[in-house]
Short mmCIF file of C-alpha atoms and ligand atoms in Angstrom, two decimals:
data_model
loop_
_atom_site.label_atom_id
_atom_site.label_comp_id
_atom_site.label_asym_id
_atom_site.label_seq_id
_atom_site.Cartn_x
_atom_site.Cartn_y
_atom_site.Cartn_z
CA UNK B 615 -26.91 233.31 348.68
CA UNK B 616 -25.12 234.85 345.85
CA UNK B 617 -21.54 233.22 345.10
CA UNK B 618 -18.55 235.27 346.03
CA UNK B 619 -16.53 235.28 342.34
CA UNK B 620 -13.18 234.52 342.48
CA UNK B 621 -10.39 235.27 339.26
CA UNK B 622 -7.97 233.18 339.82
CA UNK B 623 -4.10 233.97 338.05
CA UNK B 624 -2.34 230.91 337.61
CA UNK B 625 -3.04 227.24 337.31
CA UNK B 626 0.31 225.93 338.35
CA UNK B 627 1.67 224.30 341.43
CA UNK B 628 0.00 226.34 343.95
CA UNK B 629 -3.55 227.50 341.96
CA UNK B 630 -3.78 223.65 341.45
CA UNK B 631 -4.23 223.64 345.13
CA UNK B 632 -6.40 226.18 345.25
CA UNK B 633 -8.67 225.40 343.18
CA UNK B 634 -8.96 221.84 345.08
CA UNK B 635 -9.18 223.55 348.65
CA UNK B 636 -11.88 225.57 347.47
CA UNK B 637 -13.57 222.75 345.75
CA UNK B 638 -13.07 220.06 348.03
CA UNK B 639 -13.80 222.25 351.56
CA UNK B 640 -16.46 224.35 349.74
CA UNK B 641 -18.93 223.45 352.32
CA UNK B 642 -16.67 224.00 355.31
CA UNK B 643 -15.87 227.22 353.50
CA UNK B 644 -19.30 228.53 352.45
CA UNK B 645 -20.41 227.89 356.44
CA UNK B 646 -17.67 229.89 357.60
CA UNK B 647 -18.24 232.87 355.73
CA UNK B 648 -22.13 232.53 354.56
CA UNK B 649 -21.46 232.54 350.99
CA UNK B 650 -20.24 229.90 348.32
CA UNK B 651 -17.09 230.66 346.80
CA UNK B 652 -16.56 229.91 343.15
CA UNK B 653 -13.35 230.46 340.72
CA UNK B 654 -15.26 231.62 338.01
CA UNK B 655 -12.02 232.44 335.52
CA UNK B 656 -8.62 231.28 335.63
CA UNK B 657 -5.77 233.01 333.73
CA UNK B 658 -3.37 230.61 331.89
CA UNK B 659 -0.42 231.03 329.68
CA UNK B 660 -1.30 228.08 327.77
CA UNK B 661 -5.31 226.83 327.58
CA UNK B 662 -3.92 223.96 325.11
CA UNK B 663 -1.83 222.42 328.50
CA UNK B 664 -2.66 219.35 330.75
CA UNK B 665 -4.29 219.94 334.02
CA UNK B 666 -3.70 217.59 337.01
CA UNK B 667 -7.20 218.41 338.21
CA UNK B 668 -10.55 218.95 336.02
CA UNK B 669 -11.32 222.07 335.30
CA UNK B 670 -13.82 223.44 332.49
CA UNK B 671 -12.44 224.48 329.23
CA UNK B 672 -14.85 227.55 329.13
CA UNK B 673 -13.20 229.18 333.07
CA UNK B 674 -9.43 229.44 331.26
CA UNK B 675 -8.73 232.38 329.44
CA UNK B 676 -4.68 233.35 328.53
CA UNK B 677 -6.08 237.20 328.62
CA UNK B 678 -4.99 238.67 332.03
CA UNK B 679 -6.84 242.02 330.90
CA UNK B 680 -10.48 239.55 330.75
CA UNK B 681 -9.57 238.74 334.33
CA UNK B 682 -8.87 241.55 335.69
CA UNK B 683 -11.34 243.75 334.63
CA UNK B 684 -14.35 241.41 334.69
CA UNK B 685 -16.95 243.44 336.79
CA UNK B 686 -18.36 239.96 338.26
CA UNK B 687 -15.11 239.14 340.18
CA UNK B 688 -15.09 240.48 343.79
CA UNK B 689 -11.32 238.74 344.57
CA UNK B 690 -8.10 238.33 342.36
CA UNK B 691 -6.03 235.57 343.92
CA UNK B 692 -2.71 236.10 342.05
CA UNK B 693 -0.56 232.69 341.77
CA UNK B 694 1.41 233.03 338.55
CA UNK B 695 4.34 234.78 339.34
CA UNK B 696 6.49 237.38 337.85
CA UNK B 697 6.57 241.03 339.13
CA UNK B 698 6.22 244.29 336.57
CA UNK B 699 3.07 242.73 334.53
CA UNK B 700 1.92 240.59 337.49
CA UNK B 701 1.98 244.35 339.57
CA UNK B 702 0.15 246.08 336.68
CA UNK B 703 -2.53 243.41 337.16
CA UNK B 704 -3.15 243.50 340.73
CA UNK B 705 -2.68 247.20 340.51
CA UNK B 706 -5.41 247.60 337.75
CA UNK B 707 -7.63 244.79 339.74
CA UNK B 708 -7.59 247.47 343.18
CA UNK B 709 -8.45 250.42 341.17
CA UNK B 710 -11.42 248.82 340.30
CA UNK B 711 -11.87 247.44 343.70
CA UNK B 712 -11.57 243.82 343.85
CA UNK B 713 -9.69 242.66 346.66
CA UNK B 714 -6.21 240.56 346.12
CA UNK B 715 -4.63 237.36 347.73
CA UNK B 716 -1.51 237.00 346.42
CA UNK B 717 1.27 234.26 347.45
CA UNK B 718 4.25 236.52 345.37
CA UNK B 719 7.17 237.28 348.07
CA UNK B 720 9.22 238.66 344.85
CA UNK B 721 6.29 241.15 344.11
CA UNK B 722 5.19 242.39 347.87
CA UNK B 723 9.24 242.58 348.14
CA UNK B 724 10.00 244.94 346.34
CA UNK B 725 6.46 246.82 345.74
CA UNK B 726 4.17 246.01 348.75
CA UNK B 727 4.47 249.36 350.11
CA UNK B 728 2.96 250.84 347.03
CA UNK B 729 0.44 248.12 346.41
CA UNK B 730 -0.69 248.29 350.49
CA UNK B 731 -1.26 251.94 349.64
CA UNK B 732 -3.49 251.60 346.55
CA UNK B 733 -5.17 249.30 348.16
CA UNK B 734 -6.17 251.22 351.05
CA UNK B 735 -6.85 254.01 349.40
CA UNK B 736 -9.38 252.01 347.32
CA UNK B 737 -10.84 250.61 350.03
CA UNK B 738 -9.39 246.78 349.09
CA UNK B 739 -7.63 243.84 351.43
CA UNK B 740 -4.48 242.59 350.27
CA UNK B 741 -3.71 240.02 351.76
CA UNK B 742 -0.36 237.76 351.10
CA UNK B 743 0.33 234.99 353.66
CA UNK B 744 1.38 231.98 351.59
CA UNK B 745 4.38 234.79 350.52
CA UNK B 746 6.60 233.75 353.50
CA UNK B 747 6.88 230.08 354.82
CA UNK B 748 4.26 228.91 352.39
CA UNK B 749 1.54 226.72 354.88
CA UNK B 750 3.37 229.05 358.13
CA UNK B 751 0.51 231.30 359.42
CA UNK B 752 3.46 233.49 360.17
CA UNK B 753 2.54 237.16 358.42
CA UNK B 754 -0.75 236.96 360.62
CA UNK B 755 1.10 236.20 363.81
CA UNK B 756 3.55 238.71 363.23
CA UNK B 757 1.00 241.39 362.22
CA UNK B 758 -1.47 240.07 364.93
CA UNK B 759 0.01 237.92 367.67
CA UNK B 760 2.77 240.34 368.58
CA UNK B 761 1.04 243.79 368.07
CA UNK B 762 1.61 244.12 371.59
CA UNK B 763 5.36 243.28 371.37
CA UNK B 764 8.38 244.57 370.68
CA UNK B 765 10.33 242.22 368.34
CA UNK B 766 13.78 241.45 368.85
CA UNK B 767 15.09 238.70 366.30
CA UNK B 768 13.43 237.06 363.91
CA UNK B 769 15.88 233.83 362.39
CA UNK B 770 13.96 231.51 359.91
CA UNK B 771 14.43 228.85 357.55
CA UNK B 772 12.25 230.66 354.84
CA UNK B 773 13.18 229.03 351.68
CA UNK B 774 12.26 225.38 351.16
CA UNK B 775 14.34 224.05 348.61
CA UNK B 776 17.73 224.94 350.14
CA UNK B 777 16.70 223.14 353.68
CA UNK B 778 15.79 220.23 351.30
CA UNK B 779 19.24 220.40 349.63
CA UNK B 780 21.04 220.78 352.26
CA UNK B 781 19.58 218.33 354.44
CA UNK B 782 19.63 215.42 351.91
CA UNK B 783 23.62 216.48 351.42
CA UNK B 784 23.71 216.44 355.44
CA UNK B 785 21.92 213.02 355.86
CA UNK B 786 22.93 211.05 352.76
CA UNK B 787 25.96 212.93 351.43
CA UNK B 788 23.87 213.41 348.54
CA UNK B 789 25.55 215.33 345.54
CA UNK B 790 23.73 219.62 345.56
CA UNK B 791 23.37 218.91 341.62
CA UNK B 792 21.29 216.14 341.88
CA UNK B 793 19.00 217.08 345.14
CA UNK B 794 18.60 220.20 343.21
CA UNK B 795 16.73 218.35 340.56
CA UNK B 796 14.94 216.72 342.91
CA UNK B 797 13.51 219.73 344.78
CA UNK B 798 12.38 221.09 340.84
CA UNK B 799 10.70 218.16 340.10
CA UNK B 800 9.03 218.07 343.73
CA UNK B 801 7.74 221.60 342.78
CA UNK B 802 9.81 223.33 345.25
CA UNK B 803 11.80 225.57 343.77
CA UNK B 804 11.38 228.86 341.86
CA UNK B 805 10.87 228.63 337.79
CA UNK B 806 14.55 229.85 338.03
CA UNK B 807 16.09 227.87 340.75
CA UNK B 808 19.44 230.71 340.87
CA UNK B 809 17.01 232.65 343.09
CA UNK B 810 16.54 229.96 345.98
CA UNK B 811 20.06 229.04 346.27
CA UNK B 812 21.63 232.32 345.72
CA UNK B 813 19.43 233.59 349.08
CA UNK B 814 17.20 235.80 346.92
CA UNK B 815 14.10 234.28 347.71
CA UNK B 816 14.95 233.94 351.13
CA UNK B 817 16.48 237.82 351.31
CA UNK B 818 12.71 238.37 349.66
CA UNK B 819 11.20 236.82 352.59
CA UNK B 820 12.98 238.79 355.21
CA UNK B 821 12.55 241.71 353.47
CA UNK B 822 8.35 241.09 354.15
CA UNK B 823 9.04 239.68 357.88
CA UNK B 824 11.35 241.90 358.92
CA UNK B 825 8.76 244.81 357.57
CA UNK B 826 6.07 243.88 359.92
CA UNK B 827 8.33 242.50 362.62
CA UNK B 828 9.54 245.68 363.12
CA UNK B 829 6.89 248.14 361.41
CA UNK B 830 9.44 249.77 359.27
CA UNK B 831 9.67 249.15 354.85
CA UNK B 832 12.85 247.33 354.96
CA UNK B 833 13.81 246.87 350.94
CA UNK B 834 15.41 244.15 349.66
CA UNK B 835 18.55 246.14 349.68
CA UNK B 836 18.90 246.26 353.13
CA UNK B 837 19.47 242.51 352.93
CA UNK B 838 23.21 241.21 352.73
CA UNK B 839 22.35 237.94 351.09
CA UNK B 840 24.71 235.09 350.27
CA UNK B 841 23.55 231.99 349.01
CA UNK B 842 24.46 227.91 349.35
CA UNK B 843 25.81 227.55 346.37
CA UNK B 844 30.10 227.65 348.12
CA UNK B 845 28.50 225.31 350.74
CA UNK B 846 30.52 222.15 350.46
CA UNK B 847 30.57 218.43 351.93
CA UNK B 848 33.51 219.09 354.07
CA UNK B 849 31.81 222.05 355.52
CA UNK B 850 28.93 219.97 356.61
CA UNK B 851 30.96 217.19 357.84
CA UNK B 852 33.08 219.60 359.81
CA UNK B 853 30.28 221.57 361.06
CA UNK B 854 28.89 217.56 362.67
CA UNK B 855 31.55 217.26 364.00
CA UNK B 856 31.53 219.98 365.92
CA UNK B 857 27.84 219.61 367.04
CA UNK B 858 26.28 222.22 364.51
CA UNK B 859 24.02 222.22 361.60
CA UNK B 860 24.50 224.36 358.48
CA UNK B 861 21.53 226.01 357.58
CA UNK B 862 20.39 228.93 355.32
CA UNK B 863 19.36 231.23 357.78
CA UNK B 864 17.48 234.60 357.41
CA UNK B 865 18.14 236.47 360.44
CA UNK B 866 16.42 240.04 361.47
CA UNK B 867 17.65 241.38 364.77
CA UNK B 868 17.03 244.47 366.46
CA UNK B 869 18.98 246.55 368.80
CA UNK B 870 17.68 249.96 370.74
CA UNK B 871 16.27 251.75 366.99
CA UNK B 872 18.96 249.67 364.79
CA UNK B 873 18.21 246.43 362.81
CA UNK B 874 20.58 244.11 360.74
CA UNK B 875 18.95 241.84 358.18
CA UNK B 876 21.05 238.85 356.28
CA UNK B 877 20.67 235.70 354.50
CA UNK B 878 23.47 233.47 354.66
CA UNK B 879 24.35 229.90 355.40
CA UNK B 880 25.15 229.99 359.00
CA UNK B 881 26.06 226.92 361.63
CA UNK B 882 23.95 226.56 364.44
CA UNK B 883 24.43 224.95 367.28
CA UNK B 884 22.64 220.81 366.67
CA UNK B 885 20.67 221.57 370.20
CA UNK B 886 18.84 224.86 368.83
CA UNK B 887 15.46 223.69 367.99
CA UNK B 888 15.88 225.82 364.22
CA UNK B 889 18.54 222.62 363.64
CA UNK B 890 16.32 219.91 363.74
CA UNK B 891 13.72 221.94 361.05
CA UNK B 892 14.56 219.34 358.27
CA UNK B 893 13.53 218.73 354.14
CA UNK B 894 11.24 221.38 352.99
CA UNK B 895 10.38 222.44 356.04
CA UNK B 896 10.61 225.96 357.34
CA UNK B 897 10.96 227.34 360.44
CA UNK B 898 10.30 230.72 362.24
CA UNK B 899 11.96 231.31 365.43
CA UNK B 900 10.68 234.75 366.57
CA UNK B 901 12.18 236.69 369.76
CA UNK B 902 10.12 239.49 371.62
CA UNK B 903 11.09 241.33 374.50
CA UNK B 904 7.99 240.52 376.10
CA UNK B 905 6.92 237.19 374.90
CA UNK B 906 10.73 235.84 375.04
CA UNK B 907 11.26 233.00 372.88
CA UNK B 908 8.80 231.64 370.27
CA UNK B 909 8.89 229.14 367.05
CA UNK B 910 6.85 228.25 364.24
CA UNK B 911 7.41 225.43 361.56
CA UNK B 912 5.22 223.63 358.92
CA UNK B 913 5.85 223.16 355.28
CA UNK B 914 7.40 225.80 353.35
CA UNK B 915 6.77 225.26 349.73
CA UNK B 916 4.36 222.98 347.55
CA UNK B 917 1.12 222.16 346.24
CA UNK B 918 -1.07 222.13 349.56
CA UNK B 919 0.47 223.73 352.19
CA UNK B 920 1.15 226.49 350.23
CA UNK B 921 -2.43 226.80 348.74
CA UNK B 922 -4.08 226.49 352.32
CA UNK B 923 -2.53 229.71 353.31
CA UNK B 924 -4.27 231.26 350.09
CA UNK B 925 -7.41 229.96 350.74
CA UNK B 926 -7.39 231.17 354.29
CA UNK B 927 -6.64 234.97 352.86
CA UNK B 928 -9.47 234.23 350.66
CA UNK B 929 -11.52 233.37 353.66
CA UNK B 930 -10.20 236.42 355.87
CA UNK B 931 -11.09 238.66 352.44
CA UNK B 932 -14.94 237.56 352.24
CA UNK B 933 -14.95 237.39 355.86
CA UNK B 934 -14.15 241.75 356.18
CA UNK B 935 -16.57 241.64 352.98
CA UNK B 936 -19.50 240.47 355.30
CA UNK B 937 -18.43 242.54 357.76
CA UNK B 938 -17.95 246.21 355.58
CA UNK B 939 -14.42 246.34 356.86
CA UNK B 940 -11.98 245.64 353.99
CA UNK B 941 -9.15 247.83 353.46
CA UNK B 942 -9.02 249.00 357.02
CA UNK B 943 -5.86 247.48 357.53
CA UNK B 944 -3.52 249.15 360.51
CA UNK B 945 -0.79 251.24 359.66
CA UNK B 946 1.84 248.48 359.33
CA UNK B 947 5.68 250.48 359.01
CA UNK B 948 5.78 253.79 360.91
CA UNK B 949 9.48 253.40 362.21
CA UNK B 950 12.49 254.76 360.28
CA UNK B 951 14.84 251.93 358.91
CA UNK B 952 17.98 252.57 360.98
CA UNK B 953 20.45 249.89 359.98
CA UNK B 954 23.26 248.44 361.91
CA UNK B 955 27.09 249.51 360.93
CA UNK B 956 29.21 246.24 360.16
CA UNK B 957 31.18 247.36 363.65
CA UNK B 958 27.55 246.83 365.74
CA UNK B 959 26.71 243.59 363.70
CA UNK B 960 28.36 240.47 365.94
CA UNK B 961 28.23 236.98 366.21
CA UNK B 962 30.34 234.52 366.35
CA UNK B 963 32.42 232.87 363.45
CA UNK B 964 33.55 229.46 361.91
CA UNK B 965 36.79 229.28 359.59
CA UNK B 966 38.08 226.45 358.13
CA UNK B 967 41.99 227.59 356.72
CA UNK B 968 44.81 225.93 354.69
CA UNK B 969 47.63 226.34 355.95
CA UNK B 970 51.42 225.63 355.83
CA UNK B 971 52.28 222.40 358.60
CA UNK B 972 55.06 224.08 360.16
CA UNK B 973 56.20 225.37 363.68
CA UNK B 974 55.24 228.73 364.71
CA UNK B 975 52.25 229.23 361.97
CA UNK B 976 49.51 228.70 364.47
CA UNK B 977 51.22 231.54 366.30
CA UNK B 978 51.10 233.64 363.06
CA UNK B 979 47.84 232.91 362.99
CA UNK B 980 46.99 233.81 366.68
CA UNK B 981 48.49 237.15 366.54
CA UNK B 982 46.31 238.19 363.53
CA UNK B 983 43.35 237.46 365.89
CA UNK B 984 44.96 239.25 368.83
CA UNK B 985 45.66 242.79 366.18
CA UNK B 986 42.06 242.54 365.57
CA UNK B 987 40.74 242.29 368.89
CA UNK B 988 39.21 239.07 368.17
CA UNK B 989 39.09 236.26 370.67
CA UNK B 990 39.13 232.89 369.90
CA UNK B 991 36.39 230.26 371.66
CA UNK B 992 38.14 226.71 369.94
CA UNK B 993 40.99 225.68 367.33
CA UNK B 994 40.78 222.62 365.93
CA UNK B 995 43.76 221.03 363.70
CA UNK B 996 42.65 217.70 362.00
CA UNK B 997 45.54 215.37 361.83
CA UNK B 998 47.20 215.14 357.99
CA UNK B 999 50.39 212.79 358.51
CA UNK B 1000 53.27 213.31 355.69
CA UNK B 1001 51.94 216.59 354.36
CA UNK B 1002 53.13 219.99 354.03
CA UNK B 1003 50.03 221.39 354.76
CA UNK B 1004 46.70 221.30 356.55
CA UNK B 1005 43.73 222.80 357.62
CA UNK B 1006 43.11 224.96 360.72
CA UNK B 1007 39.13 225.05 361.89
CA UNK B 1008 38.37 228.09 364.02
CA UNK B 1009 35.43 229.12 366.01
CA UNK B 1010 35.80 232.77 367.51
CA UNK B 1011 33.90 234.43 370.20
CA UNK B 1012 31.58 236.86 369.65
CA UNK B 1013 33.20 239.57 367.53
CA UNK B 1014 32.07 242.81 364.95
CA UNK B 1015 30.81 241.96 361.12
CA UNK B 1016 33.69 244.78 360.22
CA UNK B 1017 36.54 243.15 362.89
CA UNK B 1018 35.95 239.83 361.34
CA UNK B 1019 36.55 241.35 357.65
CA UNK B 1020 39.90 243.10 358.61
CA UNK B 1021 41.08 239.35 360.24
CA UNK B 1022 40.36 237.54 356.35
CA UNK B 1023 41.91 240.65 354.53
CA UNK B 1024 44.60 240.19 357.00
CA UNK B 1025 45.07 236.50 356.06
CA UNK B 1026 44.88 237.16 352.50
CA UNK B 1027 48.37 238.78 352.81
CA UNK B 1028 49.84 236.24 355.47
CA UNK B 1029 51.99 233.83 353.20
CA UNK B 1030 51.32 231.21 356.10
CA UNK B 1031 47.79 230.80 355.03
CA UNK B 1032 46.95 229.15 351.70
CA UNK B 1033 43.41 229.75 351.42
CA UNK B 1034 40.37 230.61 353.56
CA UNK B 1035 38.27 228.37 352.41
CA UNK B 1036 35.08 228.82 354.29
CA UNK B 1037 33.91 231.57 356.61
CA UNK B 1038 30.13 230.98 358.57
CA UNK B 1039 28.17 232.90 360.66
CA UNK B 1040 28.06 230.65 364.09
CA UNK B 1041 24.47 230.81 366.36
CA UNK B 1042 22.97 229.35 368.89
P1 NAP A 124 3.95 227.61 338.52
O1 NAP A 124 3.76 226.19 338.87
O2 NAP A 124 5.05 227.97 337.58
O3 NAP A 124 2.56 228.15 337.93
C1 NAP A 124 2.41 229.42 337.33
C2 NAP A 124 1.04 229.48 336.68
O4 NAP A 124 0.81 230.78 336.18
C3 NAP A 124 0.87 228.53 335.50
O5 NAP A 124 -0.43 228.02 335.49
C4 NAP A 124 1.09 229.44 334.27
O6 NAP A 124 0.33 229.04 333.15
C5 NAP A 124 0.56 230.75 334.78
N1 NAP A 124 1.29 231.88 334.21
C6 NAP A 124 2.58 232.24 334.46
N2 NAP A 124 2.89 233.34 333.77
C7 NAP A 124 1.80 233.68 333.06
C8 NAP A 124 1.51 234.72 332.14
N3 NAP A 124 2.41 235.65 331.82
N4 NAP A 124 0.26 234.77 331.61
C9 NAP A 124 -0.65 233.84 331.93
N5 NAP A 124 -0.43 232.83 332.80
C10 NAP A 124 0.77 232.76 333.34
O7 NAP A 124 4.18 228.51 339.82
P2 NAP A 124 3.83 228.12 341.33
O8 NAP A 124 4.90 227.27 341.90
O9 NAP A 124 2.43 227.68 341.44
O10 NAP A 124 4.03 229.54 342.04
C11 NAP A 124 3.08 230.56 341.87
C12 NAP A 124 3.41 231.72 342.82
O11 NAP A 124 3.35 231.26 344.16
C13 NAP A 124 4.80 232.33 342.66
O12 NAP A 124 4.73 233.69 342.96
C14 NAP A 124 5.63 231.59 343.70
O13 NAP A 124 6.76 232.31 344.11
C15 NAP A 124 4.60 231.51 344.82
N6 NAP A 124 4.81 230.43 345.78
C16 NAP A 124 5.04 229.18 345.33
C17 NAP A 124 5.21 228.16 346.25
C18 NAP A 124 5.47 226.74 345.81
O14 NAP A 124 5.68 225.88 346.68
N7 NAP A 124 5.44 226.43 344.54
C19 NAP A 124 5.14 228.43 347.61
C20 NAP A 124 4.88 229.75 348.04
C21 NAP A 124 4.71 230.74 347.09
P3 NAP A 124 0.54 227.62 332.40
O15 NAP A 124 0.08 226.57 333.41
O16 NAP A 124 -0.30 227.65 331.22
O17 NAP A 124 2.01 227.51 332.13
N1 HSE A 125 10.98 228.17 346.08
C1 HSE A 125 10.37 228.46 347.34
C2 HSE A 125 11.01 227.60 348.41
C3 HSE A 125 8.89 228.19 347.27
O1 HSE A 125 11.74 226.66 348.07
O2 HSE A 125 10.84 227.88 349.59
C4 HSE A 125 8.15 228.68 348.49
O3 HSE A 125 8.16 230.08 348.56
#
């Protein structure tokens, strides 16, 4: 049987795993789709570098060009990164027909549209699972598994190495700086870590879920993203206290023809099953007005879990090879993006205020709610004995994105009020 010839770009934390999947299960693999598959070049930046795994001298090349336009290669599985040379490589790969995995979220963010185009127009599968929730099968389900259904809310934990920080600062009041580190060396996080806990590579994520969730191109700038970075011990210890769990939390939601999409750490209530997802681990909680509620978890990031979902594109790719059927892919985004107006985004909030200790400032405080039409579910005023000041927790009700704005801008002029020093999305 002649060898299906894979190029494979990158030999880093996730095309180490690939190449052992595809190595180490190559007779599982073959049997599945009648073929061996071999990784007959692999681009590098630097040949000269250590390998953790064996690979022959003769395979690496540093020339994507050699790659890309070798006429043996039937597949380019694309695991180095980047996005405007990285896109000119998969983009010269289709028009010569050769079929791409790809595990990029920052590339099919911003460009998939464009590349899914090429690629049906030349006939190619591009397939990209191991983009979102890295071992997650979730880009299948949600392209497959609810093609009958009408999505509702998608809320995930898509980015590993801001669960993993913030649950090690949760569980062992571990410092952000140093479980940062941690996560890098773990191989977690991005080559620039800014981009996990800013949101952006979560925002990314969304940006391809929410897409096929609900079949319209949402772009990256539809995203109001807000990272962990402001997201401090006291916050977390509060937030226990109160039964929740602060989380970085993607969350797609749909209402008649009008989505919202955000990033943001949010607090959610300790008995939602999204509050237990802990360490690298990601989560997909996906609402459908049929199906009702749904959930998927697994490992979000690193070497294996995130190479398995490669290998299974890989698989799905020879697999619609056998069968004559690649680049027949269904037309994924046919609705208009409507979005949401900060007055039809609600949910509830958490604020934690400094404030002046005297009588009547709780009143002040009341009042601005009541001007704003926004009700109040809980106030909660720690004790701080012998001070001339202390802090003021609030959760509200449900109440509007732009109602909730006009209450801090309000506060920002109320002498009463010292600071606002955290404001959180509140779910479950
Ligand atoms: P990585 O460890 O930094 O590896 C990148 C690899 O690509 C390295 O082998 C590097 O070569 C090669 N490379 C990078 N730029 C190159 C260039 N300009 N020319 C030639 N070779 C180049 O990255 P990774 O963590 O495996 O991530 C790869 C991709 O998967 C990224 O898109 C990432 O977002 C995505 N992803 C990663 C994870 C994860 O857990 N790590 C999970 C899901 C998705 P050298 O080895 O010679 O430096
Ligand atoms: N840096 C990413 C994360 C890798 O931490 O989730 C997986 O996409």
């Amino acid at each position: 049987m002649k060898p299906i010839k894979v190029g494979l770009l990158g030999l880093g934390t996730v095309g180490t795993g690939v190449v052992r999947i595809v190595e180490g299960h190559q007779e599982d693999l073959s049997n599945q789709v009648g073929s061996p598959i071999m990784i007959s070049q692999i681009l590098v930046k630097d040949r000269a570098k250590g390998r953790n795994i064996p690979v022959e001298g003769s395979k690496l090349t540093e020339d994507p060009w050699e790659v890309v336009r070798n006429p043996d290669i039937d597949v380019i599985v694309e695991v180095m990164g980047g996005i405007a040379q990285t896109k000119e490589y998969i983009l010269e790969a289709l028009e010569r027909g050769k079929h791409v995995v790809t595990a990029n979220k920052d590339l099919m963010a911003l460009h998939g549209p464009e590349i899914l185009e090429k690629a049906r127009a030349k006939g190619c599968d591009v397939l990209y699972e191991a983009s979102v929730a890295g071992g997650i099968p979730i880009i299948r389900t949600l392209i497959e598994g609810f093609s009958s259904d009408r999505i509702t809310k998608i809320m995930g934990i898509v980015n590993g190495t801001t669960n993993y920080i913030l649950t090690k600062m949760s569980q062992e009041g571990a410092a952000y700086s140093d479980v940062l580190k941690e996560a890098q060396e773990l191989g977690y996080a991005e080559a620039d870590p800014t981009s996990d806990v800013e949101g952006l590579d979560a925002a990314r994520k969304m940006t391809i879920l929410s897409t096929l969730g609900f079949r319209s191109n949402v772009s990256l700038d539809n995203v109001s993203t807000k990272g962990i970075s402001s997201v401090t011990q006291e916050d977390i210890q509060y937030a226990k206290h109160l039964g929740y769990a602060v989380k970085l939390l993607g969350i797609a939601e749909r209402q008649d023809d009008y989505i919202s999409v955000s990033v943001q750490p949010t607090m959610i209530k300790q008995s939602h099953p999204i509050a237990s997802v802990n360490g690298v681990f990601n989560a997909v909680y996906v609402h459908g007005e049929a199906v009702g509620e749904t959930m998927f978890y697994g490992a979000g990031a690193g070497e294996m879990p995130t190479a398995t979902s490669v290998v299974a594109d890989l698989v799905a790719v020879v697999k619609n090879m056998k069968l004559g059927v690649n680049g027949r892919q269904a037309q994924l985004s046919y609705n208009v993006v409507k979005l949401k107006t900060d007055e039809q985004i609600a949910s509830k909030f958490f604020l934690l205020l400094h404030v002046e200790d005297r009588a009547g400032v709780l009143a002040q405080i009341a009042q601005v709610f009541s001007n704003r039409d926004v009700s109040i579910e809980s106030v909660m005023q720690p004790s701080t004995p012998n001070m001339s000041s202390t802090e003021i927790i609030i959760i509200t009700h449900d109440a509007s994105k732009a109602a909730m704005n006009n209450v801090l801008n309000d506060f920002e002029s109320l002498s009463a009020v010292r600071k606002i020093k955290s404001v959180y999305r509140v779910e479950g």
